[in-house]
PDB file of C-alpha atoms in Angstrom:
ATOM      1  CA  UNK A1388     -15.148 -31.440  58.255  1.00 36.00           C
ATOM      2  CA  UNK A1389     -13.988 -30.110  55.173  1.00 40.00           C
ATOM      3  CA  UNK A1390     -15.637 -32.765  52.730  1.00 42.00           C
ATOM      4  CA  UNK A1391     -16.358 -36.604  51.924  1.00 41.00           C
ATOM      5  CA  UNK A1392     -13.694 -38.270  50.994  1.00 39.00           C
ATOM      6  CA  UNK A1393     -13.920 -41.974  49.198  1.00 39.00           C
ATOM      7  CA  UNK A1394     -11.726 -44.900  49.781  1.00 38.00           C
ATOM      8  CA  UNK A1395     -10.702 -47.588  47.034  1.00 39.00           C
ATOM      9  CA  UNK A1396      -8.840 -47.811  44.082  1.00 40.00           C
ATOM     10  CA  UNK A1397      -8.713 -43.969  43.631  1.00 42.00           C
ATOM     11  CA  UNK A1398      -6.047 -41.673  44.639  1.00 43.00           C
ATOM     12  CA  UNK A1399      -8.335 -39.993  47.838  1.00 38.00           C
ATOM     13  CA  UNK A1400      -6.593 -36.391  47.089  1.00 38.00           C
ATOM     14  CA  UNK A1401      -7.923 -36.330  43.728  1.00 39.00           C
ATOM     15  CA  UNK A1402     -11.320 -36.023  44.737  1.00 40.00           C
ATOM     16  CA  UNK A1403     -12.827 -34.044  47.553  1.00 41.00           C
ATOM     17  CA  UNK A1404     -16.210 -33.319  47.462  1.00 44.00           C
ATOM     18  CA  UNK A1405     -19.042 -30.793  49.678  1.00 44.00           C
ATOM     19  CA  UNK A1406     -17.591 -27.807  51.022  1.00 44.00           C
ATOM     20  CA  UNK A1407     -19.873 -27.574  54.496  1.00 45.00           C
ATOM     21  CA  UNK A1408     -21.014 -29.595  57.109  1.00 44.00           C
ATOM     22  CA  UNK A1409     -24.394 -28.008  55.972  1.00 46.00           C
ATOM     23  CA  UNK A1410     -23.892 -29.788  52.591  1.00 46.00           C
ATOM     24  CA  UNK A1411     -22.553 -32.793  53.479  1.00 46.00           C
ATOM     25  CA  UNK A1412     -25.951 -33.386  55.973  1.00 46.00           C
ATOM     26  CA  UNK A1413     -28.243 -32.905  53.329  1.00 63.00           C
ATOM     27  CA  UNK A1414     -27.571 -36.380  52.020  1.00 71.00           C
ATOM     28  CA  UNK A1415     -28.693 -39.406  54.611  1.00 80.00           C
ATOM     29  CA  UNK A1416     -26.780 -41.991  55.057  1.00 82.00           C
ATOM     30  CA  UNK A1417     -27.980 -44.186  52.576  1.00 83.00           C
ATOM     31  CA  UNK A1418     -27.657 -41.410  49.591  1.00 83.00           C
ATOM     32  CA  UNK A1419     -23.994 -41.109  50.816  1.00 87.00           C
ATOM     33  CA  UNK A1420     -23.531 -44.744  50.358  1.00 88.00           C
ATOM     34  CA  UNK A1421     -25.251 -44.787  47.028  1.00 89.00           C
ATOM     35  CA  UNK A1422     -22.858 -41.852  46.023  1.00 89.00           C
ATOM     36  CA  UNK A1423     -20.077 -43.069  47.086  1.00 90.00           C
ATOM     37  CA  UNK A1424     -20.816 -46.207  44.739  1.00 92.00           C
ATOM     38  CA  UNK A1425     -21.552 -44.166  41.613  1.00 91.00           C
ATOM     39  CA  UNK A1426     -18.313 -42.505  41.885  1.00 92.00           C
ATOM     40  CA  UNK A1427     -16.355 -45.934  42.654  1.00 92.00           C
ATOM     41  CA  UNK A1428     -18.507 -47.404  39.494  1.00 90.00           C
ATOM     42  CA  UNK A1429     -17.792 -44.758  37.177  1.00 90.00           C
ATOM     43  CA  UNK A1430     -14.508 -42.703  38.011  1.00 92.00           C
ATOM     44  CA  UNK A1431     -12.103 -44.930  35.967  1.00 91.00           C
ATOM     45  CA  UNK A1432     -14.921 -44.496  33.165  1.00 86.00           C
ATOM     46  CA  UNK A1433     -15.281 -41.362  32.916  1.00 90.00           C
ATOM     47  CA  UNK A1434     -10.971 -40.668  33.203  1.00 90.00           C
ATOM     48  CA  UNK A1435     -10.787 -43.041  30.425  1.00 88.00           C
ATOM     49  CA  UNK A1436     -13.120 -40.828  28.251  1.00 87.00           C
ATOM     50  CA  UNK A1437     -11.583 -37.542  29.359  1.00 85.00           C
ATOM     51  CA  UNK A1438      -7.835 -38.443  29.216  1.00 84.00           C
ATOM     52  CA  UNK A1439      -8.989 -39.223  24.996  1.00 80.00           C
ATOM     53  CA  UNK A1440     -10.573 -35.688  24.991  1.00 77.00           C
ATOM     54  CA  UNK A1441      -8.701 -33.404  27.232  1.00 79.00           C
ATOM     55  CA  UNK A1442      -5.293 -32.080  28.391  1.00 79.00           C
ATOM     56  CA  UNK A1443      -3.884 -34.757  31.081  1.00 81.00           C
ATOM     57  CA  UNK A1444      -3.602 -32.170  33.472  1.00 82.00           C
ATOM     58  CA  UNK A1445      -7.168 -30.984  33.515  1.00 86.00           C
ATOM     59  CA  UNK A1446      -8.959 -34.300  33.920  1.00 89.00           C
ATOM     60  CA  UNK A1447      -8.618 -34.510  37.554  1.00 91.00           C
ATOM     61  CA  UNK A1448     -10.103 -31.238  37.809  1.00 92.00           C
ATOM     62  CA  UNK A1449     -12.935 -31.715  35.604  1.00 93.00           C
ATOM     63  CA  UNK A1450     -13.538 -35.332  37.065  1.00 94.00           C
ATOM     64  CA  UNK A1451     -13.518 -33.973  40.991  1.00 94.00           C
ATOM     65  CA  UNK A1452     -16.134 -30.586  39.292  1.00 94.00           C
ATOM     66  CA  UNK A1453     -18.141 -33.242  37.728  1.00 94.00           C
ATOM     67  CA  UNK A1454     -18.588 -35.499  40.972  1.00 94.00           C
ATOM     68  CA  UNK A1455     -19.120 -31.952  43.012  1.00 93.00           C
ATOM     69  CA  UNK A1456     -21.866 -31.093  41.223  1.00 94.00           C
ATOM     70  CA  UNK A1457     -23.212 -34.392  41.383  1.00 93.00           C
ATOM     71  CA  UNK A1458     -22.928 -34.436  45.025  1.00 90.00           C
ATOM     72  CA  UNK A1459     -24.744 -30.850  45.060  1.00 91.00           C
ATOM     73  CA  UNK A1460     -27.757 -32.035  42.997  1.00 91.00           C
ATOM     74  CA  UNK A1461     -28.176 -35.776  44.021  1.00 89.00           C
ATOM     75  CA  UNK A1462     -31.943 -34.881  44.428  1.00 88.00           C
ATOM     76  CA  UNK A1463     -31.928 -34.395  41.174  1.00 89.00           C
ATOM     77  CA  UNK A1464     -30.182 -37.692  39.898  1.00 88.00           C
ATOM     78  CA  UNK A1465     -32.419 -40.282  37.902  1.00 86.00           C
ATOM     79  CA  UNK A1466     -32.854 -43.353  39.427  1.00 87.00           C
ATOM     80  CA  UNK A1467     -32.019 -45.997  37.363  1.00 82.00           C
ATOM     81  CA  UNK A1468     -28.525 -46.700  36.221  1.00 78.00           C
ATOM     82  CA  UNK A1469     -28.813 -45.849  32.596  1.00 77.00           C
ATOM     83  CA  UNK A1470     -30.499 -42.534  33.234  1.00 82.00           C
ATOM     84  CA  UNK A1471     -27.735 -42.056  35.679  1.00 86.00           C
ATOM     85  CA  UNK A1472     -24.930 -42.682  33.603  1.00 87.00           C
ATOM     86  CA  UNK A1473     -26.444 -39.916  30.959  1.00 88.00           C
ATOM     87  CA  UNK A1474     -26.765 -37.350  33.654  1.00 89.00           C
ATOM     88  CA  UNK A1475     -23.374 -37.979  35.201  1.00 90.00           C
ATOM     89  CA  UNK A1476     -22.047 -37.491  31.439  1.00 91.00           C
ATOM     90  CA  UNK A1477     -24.148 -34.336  30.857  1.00 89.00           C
ATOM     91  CA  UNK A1478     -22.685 -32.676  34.060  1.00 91.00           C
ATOM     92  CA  UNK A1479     -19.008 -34.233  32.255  1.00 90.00           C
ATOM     93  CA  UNK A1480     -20.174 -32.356  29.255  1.00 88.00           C
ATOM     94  CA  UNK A1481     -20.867 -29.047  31.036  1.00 89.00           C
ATOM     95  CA  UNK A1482     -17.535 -29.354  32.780  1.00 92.00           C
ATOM     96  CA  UNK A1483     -15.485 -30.360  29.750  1.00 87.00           C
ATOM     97  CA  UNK A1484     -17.021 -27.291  27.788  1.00 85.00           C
ATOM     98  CA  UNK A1485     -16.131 -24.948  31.114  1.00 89.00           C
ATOM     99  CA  UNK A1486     -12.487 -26.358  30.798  1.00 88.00           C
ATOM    100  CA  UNK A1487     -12.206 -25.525  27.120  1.00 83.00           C
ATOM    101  CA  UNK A1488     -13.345 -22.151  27.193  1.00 85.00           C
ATOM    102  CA  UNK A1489     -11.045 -21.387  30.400  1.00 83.00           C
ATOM    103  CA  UNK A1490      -8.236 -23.273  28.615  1.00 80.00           C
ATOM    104  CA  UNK A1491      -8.854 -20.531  25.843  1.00 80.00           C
ATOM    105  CA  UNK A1492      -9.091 -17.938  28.120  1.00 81.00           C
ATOM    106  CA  UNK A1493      -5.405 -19.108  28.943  1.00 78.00           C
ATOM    107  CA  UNK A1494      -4.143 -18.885  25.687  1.00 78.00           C
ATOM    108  CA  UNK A1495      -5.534 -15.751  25.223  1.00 79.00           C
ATOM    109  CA  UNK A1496      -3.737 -14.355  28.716  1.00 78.00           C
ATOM    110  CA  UNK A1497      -0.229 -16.015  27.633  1.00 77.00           C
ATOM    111  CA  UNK A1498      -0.773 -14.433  24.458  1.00 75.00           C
ATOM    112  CA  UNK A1499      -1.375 -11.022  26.064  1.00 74.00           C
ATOM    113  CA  UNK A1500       1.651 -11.635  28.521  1.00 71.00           C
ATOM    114  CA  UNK A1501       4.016 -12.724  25.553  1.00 70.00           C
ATOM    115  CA  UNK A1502       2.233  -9.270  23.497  1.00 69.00           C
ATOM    116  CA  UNK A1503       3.355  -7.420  27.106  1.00 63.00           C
ATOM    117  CA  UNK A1504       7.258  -8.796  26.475  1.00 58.00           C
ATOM    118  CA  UNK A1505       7.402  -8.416  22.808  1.00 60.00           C
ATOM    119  CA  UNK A1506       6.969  -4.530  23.828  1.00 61.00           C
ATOM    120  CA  UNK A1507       9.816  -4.734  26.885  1.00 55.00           C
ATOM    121  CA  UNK A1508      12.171  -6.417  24.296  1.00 51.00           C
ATOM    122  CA  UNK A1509      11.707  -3.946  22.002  1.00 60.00           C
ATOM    123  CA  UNK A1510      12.544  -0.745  24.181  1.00 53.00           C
ATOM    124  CA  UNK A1511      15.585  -2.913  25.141  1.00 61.00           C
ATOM    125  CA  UNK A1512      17.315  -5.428  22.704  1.00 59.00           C
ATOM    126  CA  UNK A1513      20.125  -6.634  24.865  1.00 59.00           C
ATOM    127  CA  UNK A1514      17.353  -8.634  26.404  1.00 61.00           C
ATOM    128  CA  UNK A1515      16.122 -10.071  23.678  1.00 63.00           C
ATOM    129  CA  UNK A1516      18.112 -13.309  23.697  1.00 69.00           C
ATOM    130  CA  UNK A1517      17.165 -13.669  27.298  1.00 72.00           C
ATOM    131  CA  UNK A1518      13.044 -13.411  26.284  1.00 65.00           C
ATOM    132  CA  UNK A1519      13.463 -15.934  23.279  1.00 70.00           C
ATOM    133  CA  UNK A1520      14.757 -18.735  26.055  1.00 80.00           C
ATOM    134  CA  UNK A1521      12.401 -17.405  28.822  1.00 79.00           C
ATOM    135  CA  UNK A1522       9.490 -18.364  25.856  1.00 77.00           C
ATOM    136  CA  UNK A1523      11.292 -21.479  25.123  1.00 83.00           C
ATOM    137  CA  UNK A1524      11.727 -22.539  28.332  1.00 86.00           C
ATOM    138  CA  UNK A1525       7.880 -21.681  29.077  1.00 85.00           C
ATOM    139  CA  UNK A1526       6.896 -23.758  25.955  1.00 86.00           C
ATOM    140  CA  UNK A1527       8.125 -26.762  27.717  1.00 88.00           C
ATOM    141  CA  UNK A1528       5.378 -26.175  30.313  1.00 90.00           C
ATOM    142  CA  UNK A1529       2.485 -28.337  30.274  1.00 91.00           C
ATOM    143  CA  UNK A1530      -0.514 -25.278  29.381  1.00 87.00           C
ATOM    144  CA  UNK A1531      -2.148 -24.653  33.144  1.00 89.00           C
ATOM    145  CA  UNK A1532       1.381 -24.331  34.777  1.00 91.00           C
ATOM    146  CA  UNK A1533       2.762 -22.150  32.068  1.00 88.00           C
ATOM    147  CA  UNK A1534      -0.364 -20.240  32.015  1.00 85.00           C
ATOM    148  CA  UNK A1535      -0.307 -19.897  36.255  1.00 89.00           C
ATOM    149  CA  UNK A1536       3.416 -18.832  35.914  1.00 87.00           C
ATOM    150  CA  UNK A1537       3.403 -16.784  33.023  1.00 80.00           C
ATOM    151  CA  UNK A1538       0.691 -14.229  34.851  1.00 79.00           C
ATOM    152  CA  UNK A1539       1.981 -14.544  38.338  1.00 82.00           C
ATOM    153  CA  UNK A1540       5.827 -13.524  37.375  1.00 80.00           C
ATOM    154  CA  UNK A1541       5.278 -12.466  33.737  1.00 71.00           C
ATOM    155  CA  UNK A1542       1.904 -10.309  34.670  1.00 69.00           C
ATOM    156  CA  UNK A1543       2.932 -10.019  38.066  1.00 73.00           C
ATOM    157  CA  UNK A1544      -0.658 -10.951  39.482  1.00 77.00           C
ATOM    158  CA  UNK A1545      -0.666 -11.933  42.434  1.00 82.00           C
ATOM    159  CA  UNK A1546      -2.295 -15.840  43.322  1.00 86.00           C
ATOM    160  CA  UNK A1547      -5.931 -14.594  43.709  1.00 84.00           C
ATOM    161  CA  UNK A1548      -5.924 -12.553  40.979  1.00 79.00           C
ATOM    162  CA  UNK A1549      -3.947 -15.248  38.734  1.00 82.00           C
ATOM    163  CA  UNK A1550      -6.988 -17.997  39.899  1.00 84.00           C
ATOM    164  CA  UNK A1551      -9.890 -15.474  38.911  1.00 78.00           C
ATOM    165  CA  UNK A1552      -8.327 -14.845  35.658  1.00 74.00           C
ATOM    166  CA  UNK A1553      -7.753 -18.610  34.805  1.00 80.00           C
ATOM    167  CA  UNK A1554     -10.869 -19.572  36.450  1.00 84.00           C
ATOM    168  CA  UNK A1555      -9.759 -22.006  39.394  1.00 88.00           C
ATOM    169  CA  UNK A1556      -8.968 -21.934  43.020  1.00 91.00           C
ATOM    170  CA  UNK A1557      -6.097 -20.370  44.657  1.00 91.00           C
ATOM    171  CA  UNK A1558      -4.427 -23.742  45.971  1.00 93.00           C
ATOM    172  CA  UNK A1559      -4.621 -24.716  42.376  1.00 93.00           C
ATOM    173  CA  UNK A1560      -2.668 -21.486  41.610  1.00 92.00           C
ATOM    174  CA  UNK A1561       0.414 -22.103  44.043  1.00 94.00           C
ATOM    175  CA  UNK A1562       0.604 -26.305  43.053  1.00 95.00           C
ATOM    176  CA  UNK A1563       0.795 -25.152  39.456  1.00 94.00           C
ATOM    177  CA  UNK A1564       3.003 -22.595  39.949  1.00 93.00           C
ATOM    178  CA  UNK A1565       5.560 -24.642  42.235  1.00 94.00           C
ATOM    179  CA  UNK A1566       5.293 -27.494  39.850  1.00 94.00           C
ATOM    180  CA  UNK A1567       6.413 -25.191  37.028  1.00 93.00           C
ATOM    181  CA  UNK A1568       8.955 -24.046  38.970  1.00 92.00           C
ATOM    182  CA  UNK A1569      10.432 -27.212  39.404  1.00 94.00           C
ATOM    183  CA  UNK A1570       9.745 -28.305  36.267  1.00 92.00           C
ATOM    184  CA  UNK A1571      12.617 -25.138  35.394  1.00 90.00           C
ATOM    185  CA  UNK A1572      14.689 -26.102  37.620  1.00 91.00           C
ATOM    186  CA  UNK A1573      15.107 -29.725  36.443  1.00 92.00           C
ATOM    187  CA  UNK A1574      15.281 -28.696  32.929  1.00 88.00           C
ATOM    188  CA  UNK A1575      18.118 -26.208  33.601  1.00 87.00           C
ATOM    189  CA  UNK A1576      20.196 -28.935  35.538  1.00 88.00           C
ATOM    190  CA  UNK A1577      19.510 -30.764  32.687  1.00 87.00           C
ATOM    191  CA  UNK A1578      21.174 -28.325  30.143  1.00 84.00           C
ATOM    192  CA  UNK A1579      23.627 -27.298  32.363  1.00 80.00           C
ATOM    193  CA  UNK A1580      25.119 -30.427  32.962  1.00 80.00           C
ATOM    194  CA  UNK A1581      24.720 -31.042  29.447  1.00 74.00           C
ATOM    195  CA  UNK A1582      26.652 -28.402  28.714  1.00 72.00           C
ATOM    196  CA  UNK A1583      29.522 -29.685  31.173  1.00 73.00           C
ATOM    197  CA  UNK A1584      29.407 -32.406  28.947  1.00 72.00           C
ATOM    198  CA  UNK A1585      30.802 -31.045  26.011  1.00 65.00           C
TER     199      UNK A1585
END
């Protein structure tokens, strides 16, 4: 078994959490149940809070770290609701502040990738039209896809190295990559036939 999985009102692939059997046995039956009812009591909660504070498409992510970690250390969780709330929150915190400074990191890497084509455009100008609607385009991107697509075929990383430097998992790599991708390819049908328009 890969991980617990919780049923309800929430989308089951958004949250997966325990990566071994091992793990998933060192909560009893009861704990599991208990668990399972924090995260049914305060998932919509917590989304609410992060999709004020955060890029849309890293609250998932921070929301499935956060319950991970809870899951991890639920020998270490407080007992009564209130106290639970606050330590649910301060693992949020943790995870918000880990998804800031990696979102930096980003910005830093697509600024490094765009320093990388401002020196191919200058040793040949014919291309330079091409570069200013290859940044355009990429500006359209919501942040983690550009980011994963800009290193992969701007960098030319390959998917591991690409999910080291932006601090996530590989899987995470390829979705963000093929969403890009057809995030491009809708926005270029979209010109084109624009275009035909005219």
């Amino acid at each position: 078994m890969s991980g617990a999985r919780f049923e309800g009102d929430v989308d089951e692939s958004l949250v997966v959490v325990g990566e071994t059997e091992h793990q998933r046995e060192l909560l009893s039956d009861a704990q599991e149940t208990e668990f399972s009812e924090l995260f049914r009591q305060m998932h919509t909660e917590l989304r609410t809070y992060l999709v004020r504070r955060m890029d849309l498409d890293l609250v998932d992510d921070v929301i499935a770290e956060t319950f991970l970690v809870v899951w991890r250390r639920w020998a270490d969780i407080p007992l009564d609701l209130s106290g639970r709330r606050a330590w649910v929150y301060g693992i949020l915190r943790n995870k918000i502040l880990q998804a800031t400074e990696t979102l930096n990191r980003q910005l830093r890497l697509t600024h490094r990738a765009a320093s990388v084509l401002d020196a191919e455009a200058a040793l040949d100008p014919d291309d330079l039209e091409a570069l200013h609607e290859a940044r355009r385009l990429l500006s359209l991107l919501p942040p983690a896809e550009r980011d994963a697509l800009s290193l992969m075929v701007v960098a030319g990383l390959s998917s591991t190295e690409t999910a080291a430097a932006l601090g996530c998992s590989v899987s995470s790599v390829t979705t963000r990559v093929a969403r890009a991708r057809k995030r491009l390819r809708q926005i270029l049908t979209e010109q084109d036939a624009g275009r035909e328009k005219r």
